PDB file of C-alpha atoms in Angstrom:
ATOM      1  CA  MET A   1       0.000   0.000   0.000  1.00 41.00           C
ATOM      2  CA  GLY A   2       2.818   2.397   0.792  1.00 45.00           C
ATOM      3  CA  VAL A   3       4.620   1.721  -2.477  1.00 45.00           C
ATOM      4  CA  MET A   4       1.592   2.661  -4.523  1.00 45.00           C
ATOM      5  CA  ASP A   5       1.328   6.063  -2.821  1.00 48.00           C
ATOM      6  CA  VAL A   6       4.938   7.067  -3.606  1.00 46.00           C
ATOM      7  CA  THR A   7       4.593   6.213  -7.289  1.00 49.00           C
ATOM      8  CA  THR A   8       1.433   8.243  -7.644  1.00 50.00           C
ATOM      9  CA  THR A   9       2.973  11.394  -6.152  1.00 52.00           C
ATOM     10  CA  ALA A  10       6.193  11.092  -8.208  1.00 54.00           C
ATOM     11  CA  ARG A  11       4.604  11.286 -11.652  1.00 79.00           C
ATOM     12  CA  PRO A  12       3.293  14.879 -11.477  1.00 81.00           C
ATOM     13  CA  LEU A  13       6.698  16.050 -10.208  1.00 81.00           C
ATOM     14  CA  ASP A  14       8.458  14.527 -13.159  1.00 82.00           C
ATOM     15  CA  ARG A  15       6.137  16.205 -15.589  1.00 83.00           C
ATOM     16  CA  ARG A  16       6.561  19.546 -13.944  1.00 83.00           C
ATOM     17  CA  ARG A  17      10.343  19.115 -13.962  1.00 85.00           C
ATOM     18  CA  ASP A  18      10.313  18.245 -17.626  1.00 85.00           C
ATOM     19  CA  LYS A  19       8.073  21.173 -18.404  1.00 86.00           C
ATOM     20  CA  ALA A  20      10.280  23.520 -16.429  1.00 86.00           C
ATOM     21  CA  GLY A  21      13.353  22.263 -18.237  1.00 85.00           C
ATOM     22  CA  THR A  22      11.687  22.667 -21.587  1.00 89.00           C
ATOM     23  CA  ALA A  23      10.553  26.154 -20.685  1.00 90.00           C
ATOM     24  CA  SER A  24      14.030  27.081 -19.524  1.00 88.00           C
ATOM     25  CA  ALA A  25      15.548  25.837 -22.755  1.00 89.00           C
ATOM     26  CA  ALA A  26      12.986  27.756 -24.753  1.00 90.00           C
ATOM     27  CA  ALA A  27      13.692  30.875 -22.732  1.00 91.00           C
ATOM     28  CA  ALA A  28      17.438  30.471 -23.293  1.00 91.00           C
ATOM     29  CA  ALA A  29      16.886  30.005 -27.011  1.00 92.00           C
ATOM     30  CA  ALA A  30      14.688  33.090 -27.073  1.00 92.00           C
ATOM     31  CA  ASP A  31      17.313  35.061 -25.212  1.00 91.00           C
ATOM     32  CA  ALA A  32      19.962  33.897 -27.647  1.00 92.00           C
ATOM     33  CA  ALA A  33      17.779  34.958 -30.539  1.00 93.00           C
ATOM     34  CA  VAL A  34      17.332  38.386 -28.974  1.00 93.00           C
ATOM     35  CA  THR A  35      21.065  38.671 -28.374  1.00 93.00           C
ATOM     36  CA  ASP A  36      21.791  37.749 -32.006  1.00 94.00           C
ATOM     37  CA  ILE A  37      19.271  40.296 -33.242  1.00 94.00           C
ATOM     38  CA  ASP A  38      20.805  42.970 -31.019  1.00 94.00           C
ATOM     39  CA  ARG A  39      24.255  42.150 -32.371  1.00 94.00           C
ATOM     40  CA  GLN A  40      23.001  42.435 -35.945  1.00 94.00           C
ATOM     41  CA  LEU A  41      21.325  45.749 -35.133  1.00 94.00           C
ATOM     42  CA  GLU A  42      24.530  47.090 -33.678  1.00 93.00           C
ATOM     43  CA  THR A  43      26.447  45.937 -36.729  1.00 94.00           C
ATOM     44  CA  LEU A  44      23.977  47.553 -39.089  1.00 94.00           C
ATOM     45  CA  THR A  45      23.952  50.745 -37.041  1.00 94.00           C
ATOM     46  CA  SER A  46      27.770  50.933 -37.112  1.00 94.00           C
ATOM     47  CA  LEU A  47      27.831  50.183 -40.841  1.00 94.00           C
ATOM     48  CA  ALA A  48      25.217  52.858 -41.479  1.00 94.00           C
ATOM     49  CA  GLU A  49      27.267  55.390 -39.535  1.00 94.00           C
ATOM     50  CA  GLN A  50      30.391  54.476 -41.493  1.00 94.00           C
ATOM     51  CA  GLN A  51      28.530  54.777 -44.766  1.00 94.00           C
ATOM     52  CA  GLN A  52      27.113  58.149 -43.751  1.00 94.00           C
ATOM     53  CA  GLN A  53      30.594  59.374 -42.917  1.00 95.00           C
ATOM     54  CA  ALA A  54      31.893  58.060 -46.243  1.00 95.00           C
ATOM     55  CA  LEU A  55      29.018  59.800 -48.000  1.00 95.00           C
ATOM     56  CA  ARG A  56      29.815  63.073 -46.280  1.00 95.00           C
ATOM     57  CA  ARG A  57      33.496  62.717 -47.212  1.00 95.00           C
ATOM     58  CA  ALA A  58      32.539  61.893 -50.804  1.00 96.00           C
ATOM     59  CA  ALA A  59      30.272  64.948 -50.924  1.00 95.00           C
ATOM     60  CA  GLU A  60      33.065  67.115 -49.546  1.00 95.00           C
ATOM     61  CA  GLU A  61      35.525  65.628 -52.074  1.00 95.00           C
ATOM     62  CA  ALA A  62      33.068  66.220 -54.892  1.00 95.00           C
ATOM     63  CA  GLU A  63      32.689  69.834 -53.803  1.00 95.00           C
ATOM     64  CA  ARG A  64      36.451  70.216 -53.623  1.00 95.00           C
ATOM     65  CA  LEU A  65      36.847  68.723 -57.094  1.00 95.00           C
ATOM     66  CA  LYS A  66      34.230  71.105 -58.436  1.00 95.00           C
ATOM     67  CA  ARG A  67      36.132  74.061 -56.996  1.00 95.00           C
ATOM     68  CA  SER A  68      39.392  72.690 -58.392  1.00 95.00           C
ATOM     69  CA  LEU A  69      37.865  72.279 -61.857  1.00 95.00           C
ATOM     70  CA  LYS A  70      36.512  75.807 -61.729  1.00 94.00           C
ATOM     71  CA  ALA A  71      39.902  77.227 -60.693  1.00 95.00           C
ATOM     72  CA  ALA A  72      41.656  75.203 -63.411  1.00 95.00           C
ATOM     73  CA  GLY A  73      39.270  76.532 -66.065  1.00 94.00           C
ATOM     74  CA  LYS A  74      39.878  80.091 -64.902  1.00 95.00           C
ATOM     75  CA  ARG A  75      43.644  79.599 -64.939  1.00 95.00           C
ATOM     76  CA  ARG A  76      43.480  77.995 -68.397  1.00 95.00           C
ATOM     77  CA  ALA A  77      41.686  81.053 -69.764  1.00 95.00           C
ATOM     78  CA  GLU A  78      44.305  83.339 -68.216  1.00 95.00           C
ATOM     79  CA  LEU A  79      47.138  81.275 -69.693  1.00 96.00           C
ATOM     80  CA  ALA A  80      45.510  81.354 -73.132  1.00 95.00           C
ATOM     81  CA  LYS A  81      45.469  85.168 -73.005  1.00 95.00           C
ATOM     82  CA  GLU A  82      49.054  85.303 -71.759  1.00 95.00           C
ATOM     83  CA  ARG A  83      50.179  82.938 -74.515  1.00 95.00           C
ATOM     84  CA  LYS A  84      48.533  85.092 -77.168  1.00 95.00           C
ATOM     85  CA  LYS A  85      50.362  88.145 -75.858  1.00 95.00           C
ATOM     86  CA  ALA A  86      53.648  86.224 -75.619  1.00 96.00           C
ATOM     87  CA  VAL A  87      53.349  85.003 -79.222  1.00 96.00           C
ATOM     88  CA  ALA A  88      52.732  88.556 -80.466  1.00 95.00           C
ATOM     89  CA  LYS A  89      55.680  89.834 -78.432  1.00 95.00           C
ATOM     90  CA  ALA A  90      57.928  87.079 -79.783  1.00 95.00           C
ATOM     91  CA  GLU A  91      56.921  87.933 -83.358  1.00 95.00           C
ATOM     92  CA  ARG A  92      57.699  91.610 -82.805  1.00 95.00           C
ATOM     93  CA  ALA A  93      61.068  90.719 -81.274  1.00 96.00           C
ATOM     94  CA  ARG A  94      61.903  88.403 -84.186  1.00 94.00           C
ATOM     95  CA  THR A  95      60.957  91.090 -86.735  1.00 95.00           C
ATOM     96  CA  LYS A  96      63.097  93.622 -84.893  1.00 94.00           C
ATOM     97  CA  ALA A  97      66.012  91.173 -84.805  1.00 95.00           C
ATOM     98  CA  ASP A  98      65.654  90.483 -88.537  1.00 94.00           C
ATOM     99  CA  LEU A  99      65.686  94.216 -89.322  1.00 94.00           C
ATOM    100  CA  ALA A 100      68.733  94.738 -87.129  1.00 94.00           C
ATOM    101  CA  GLU A 101      70.459  91.828 -88.845  1.00 93.00           C
ATOM    102  CA  ALA A 102      69.603  93.262 -92.253  1.00 93.00           C
ATOM    103  CA  LYS A 103      71.069  96.652 -91.271  1.00 93.00           C
ATOM    104  CA  TYR A 104      74.150  94.914 -89.965  1.00 93.00           C
ATOM    105  CA  ASP A 105      74.511  93.034 -93.255  1.00 93.00           C
ATOM    106  CA  LYS A 106      74.268  96.309 -95.164  1.00 92.00           C
ATOM    107  CA  GLU A 107      76.952  97.875 -92.979  1.00 93.00           C
ATOM    108  CA  VAL A 108      79.223  94.854 -93.461  1.00 93.00           C
ATOM    109  CA  LEU A 109      78.706  94.986 -97.214  1.00 93.00           C
ATOM    110  CA  ALA A 110      79.347  98.748 -97.305  1.00 92.00           C
ATOM    111  CA  ASP A 111      82.522  98.308 -95.270  1.00 93.00           C
ATOM    112  CA  LEU A 112      83.634  95.496 -97.560  1.00 92.00           C
ATOM    113  CA  VAL A 113      82.984  97.587-100.655  1.00 92.00           C
ATOM    114  CA  ARG A 114      84.819 100.542 -99.127  1.00 92.00           C
ATOM    115  CA  ARG A 115      87.864  98.429 -98.339  1.00 91.00           C
ATOM    116  CA  GLU A 116      87.825  96.886-101.808  1.00 90.00           C
ATOM    117  CA  LYS A 117      87.717 100.351-103.327  1.00 89.00           C
ATOM    118  CA  GLU A 118      90.640 101.481-101.203  1.00 90.00           C
ATOM    119  CA  MET A 119      92.634  98.406-102.183  1.00 90.00           C
ATOM    120  CA  ASP A 120      91.812  98.916-105.857  1.00 87.00           C
ATOM    121  CA  ARG A 121      92.762 102.585-105.764  1.00 89.00           C
ATOM    122  CA  ALA A 122      95.975 101.811-103.877  1.00 88.00           C
ATOM    123  CA  ALA A 123      96.867  99.217-106.485  1.00 88.00           C
ATOM    124  CA  ALA A 124      96.126 101.630-109.349  1.00 85.00           C
ATOM    125  CA  GLN A 125      98.118 104.591-107.969  1.00 79.00           C
ATOM    126  CA  PRO A 126     101.663 103.346-108.827  1.00 63.00           C
ATOM    127  CA  ALA A 127     100.727 102.707-112.459  1.00 54.00           C
ATOM    128  CA  ALA A 128      99.124 106.118-112.768  1.00 50.00           C
ATOM    129  CA  GLY A 129     102.194 107.729-111.213  1.00 51.00           C
ATOM    130  CA  LYS A 130     104.453 106.078-113.746  1.00 53.00           C
ATOM    131  CA  GLU A 131     102.282 107.201-116.637  1.00 52.00           C
ATOM    132  CA  LEU A 132     102.285 110.822-115.429  1.00 52.00           C
ATOM    133  CA  GLU A 133     106.002 110.889-114.575  1.00 54.00           C
ATOM    134  CA  PRO A 134     107.618 113.786-116.461  1.00 55.00           C
ATOM    135  CA  ALA A 135     110.269 113.024-119.023  1.00 54.00           C
ATOM    136  CA  PRO A 136     113.838 113.495-117.780  1.00 54.00           C
ATOM    137  CA  GLU A 137     115.591 116.669-118.833  1.00 57.00           C
ATOM    138  CA  ARG A 138     117.957 116.442-121.734  1.00 56.00           C
ATOM    139  CA  ALA A 139     121.641 116.806-121.060  1.00 52.00           C
ATOM    140  CA  PRO A 140     123.001 120.244-121.894  1.00 53.00           C
ATOM    141  CA  ALA A 141     124.814 120.658-125.200  1.00 50.00           C
ATOM    142  CA  VAL A 142     128.452 119.785-124.995  1.00 49.00           C
ATOM    143  CA  PRO A 143     130.843 122.567-126.067  1.00 47.00           C
ATOM    144  CA  SER A 144     132.799 122.087-129.225  1.00 47.00           C
ATOM    145  CA  GLY A 145     136.065 121.776-127.400  1.00 45.00           C
ATOM    146  CA  GLN A 146     134.752 118.966-125.249  1.00 46.00           C
ATOM    147  CA  ALA A 147     133.251 117.250-128.308  1.00 42.00           C
ATOM    148  CA  VAL A 148     136.670 117.239-129.998  1.00 42.00           C
ATOM    149  CA  ALA A 149     138.217 115.899-126.820  1.00 43.00           C
ATOM    150  CA  LYS A 150     135.822 112.999-126.799  1.00 44.00           C
ATOM    151  CA  THR A 151     136.412 112.010-130.384  1.00 44.00           C
ATOM    152  CA  ALA A 152     139.356 109.971-129.298  1.00 41.00           C
ATOM    153  CA  ASP A 153     136.883 107.896-127.344  1.00 44.00           C
ATOM    154  CA  GLY A 154     134.267 108.284-130.025  1.00 45.00           C
ATOM    155  CA  LYS A 155     133.237 104.680-130.432  1.00 45.00           C
ATOM    156  CA  ALA A 156     132.482 104.293-126.742  1.00 43.00           C
ATOM    157  CA  ALA A 157     130.508 107.557-126.674  1.00 42.00           C
ATOM    158  CA  GLU A 158     128.460 106.586-129.698  1.00 44.00           C
ATOM    159  CA  THR A 159     127.517 103.237-128.235  1.00 44.00           C
ATOM    160  CA  ALA A 160     126.584 104.640-124.794  1.00 42.00           C
ATOM    161  CA  ALA A 161     124.328 107.363-126.132  1.00 43.00           C
ATOM    162  CA  PRO A 162     121.835 105.051-127.899  1.00 44.00           C
ATOM    163  CA  ALA A 163     121.608 102.928-124.760  1.00 43.00           C
ATOM    164  CA  ARG A 164     120.570 105.934-122.676  1.00 46.00           C
ATOM    165  CA  SER A 165     118.092 107.099-125.289  1.00 44.00           C
ATOM    166  CA  SER A 166     116.525 103.628-125.507  1.00 45.00           C
ATOM    167  CA  ARG A 167     116.036 103.543-121.744  1.00 46.00           C
ATOM    168  CA  ARG A 168     114.358 106.941-121.833  1.00 47.00           C
ATOM    169  CA  SER A 169     112.085 106.112-124.748  1.00 45.00           C
ATOM    170  CA  ALA A 170     110.805 102.771-123.365  1.00 46.00           C
ATOM    171  CA  PRO A 171     107.424 103.442-121.712  1.00 47.00           C
ATOM    172  CA  ALA A 172     106.793 102.078-118.248  1.00 49.00           C
ATOM    173  CA  ALA A 173     104.611  98.951-118.388  1.00 52.00           C
ATOM    174  CA  ASP A 174     101.482  98.871-116.190  1.00 54.00           C
ATOM    175  CA  PRO A 175     101.600  96.267-113.430  1.00 54.00           C
ATOM    176  CA  PRO A 176      99.030  93.460-113.810  1.00 54.00           C
ATOM    177  CA  PRO A 177      95.877  93.964-111.747  1.00 53.00           C
ATOM    178  CA  GLU A 178      95.901  92.194-108.403  1.00 57.00           C
ATOM    179  CA  LYS A 179      93.582  89.178-108.241  1.00 58.00           C
ATOM    180  CA  PRO A 180      91.578  89.035-104.978  1.00 58.00           C
ATOM    181  CA  ASP A 181      92.233  85.958-102.890  1.00 65.00           C
ATOM    182  CA  GLU A 182      89.663  83.188-102.261  1.00 68.00           C
ATOM    183  CA  ALA A 183      88.662  84.567 -98.814  1.00 66.00           C
ATOM    184  CA  THR A 184      87.858  87.978-100.291  1.00 69.00           C
ATOM    185  CA  GLN A 185      85.751  86.443-103.080  1.00 70.00           C
ATOM    186  CA  THR A 186      83.846  84.280-100.542  1.00 73.00           C
ATOM    187  CA  ALA A 187      83.220  87.328 -98.338  1.00 71.00           C
ATOM    188  CA  ARG A 188      81.898  89.240-101.352  1.00 73.00           C
ATOM    189  CA  ARG A 189      79.498  86.466-102.310  1.00 74.00           C
ATOM    190  CA  THR A 190      78.250  86.074 -98.686  1.00 74.00           C
ATOM    191  CA  ALA A 191      77.736  89.819 -98.314  1.00 72.00           C
ATOM    192  CA  ALA A 192      75.818  89.924-101.621  1.00 72.00           C
ATOM    193  CA  ARG A 193      73.471  87.127-100.482  1.00 72.00           C
ATOM    194  CA  LYS A 194      72.865  88.796 -97.103  1.00 69.00           C
ATOM    195  CA  THR A 195      72.167  92.136 -98.783  1.00 70.00           C
ATOM    196  CA  ALA A 196      69.624  90.536-101.109  1.00 68.00           C
ATOM    197  CA  LYS A 197      67.926  88.850 -98.126  1.00 66.00           C
ATOM    198  CA  ALA A 198      67.936  92.130 -96.172  1.00 61.00           C
ATOM    199  CA  ALA A 199      66.391  93.935 -99.158  1.00 59.00           C
ATOM    200  CA  ARG A 200      63.580  91.369 -99.290  1.00 63.00           C
ATOM    201  CA  LEU A 201      62.907  91.740 -95.545  1.00 59.00           C
ATOM    202  CA  ILE A 202      62.824  95.541 -95.743  1.00 56.00           C
ATOM    203  CA  ARG A 203      60.318  95.429 -98.606  1.00 55.00           C
TER     204      ARG A 203
END
């Protein structure tokens, strides 16, 4: 009789224990699910904050790039104007240099011509001097007494006199004109080409 009573009272306790254990496990699982959801929420919240910060930085970078592009366009326009002015200035300077070079070429050519003229005139002066040299004076007439005295040496006197007369009568030959050297001819040709070029530039 006593054994039957203990068995009857033990069955409800087991059921309650099992139910309590099952409920505890369910509660733990629910808590774990809540914890996992909280962790995911925190992760998403942190990711959203990071993305918002990245978006703000991207917006700031885009604004900076816009300002940089605007400044670059402004500077490009300024440089285009400066280049136009520099090109015009360079052209004026080149034209001025060409004119100065042409004037220099003319001066060199004039100096070359002047020196050639001086050389030519200096070379022609000795010949002209010989042509204009006055004839030597004739020897005075020998007195009759002296003529008789020289008859003893007559043959020698007769042969000497024609020699002196032949030297007086022979005209002085003109020296051949001096031929300019190769350097002078090259300088003349170079100066002529530069003068022609300078004439074209001046026109």
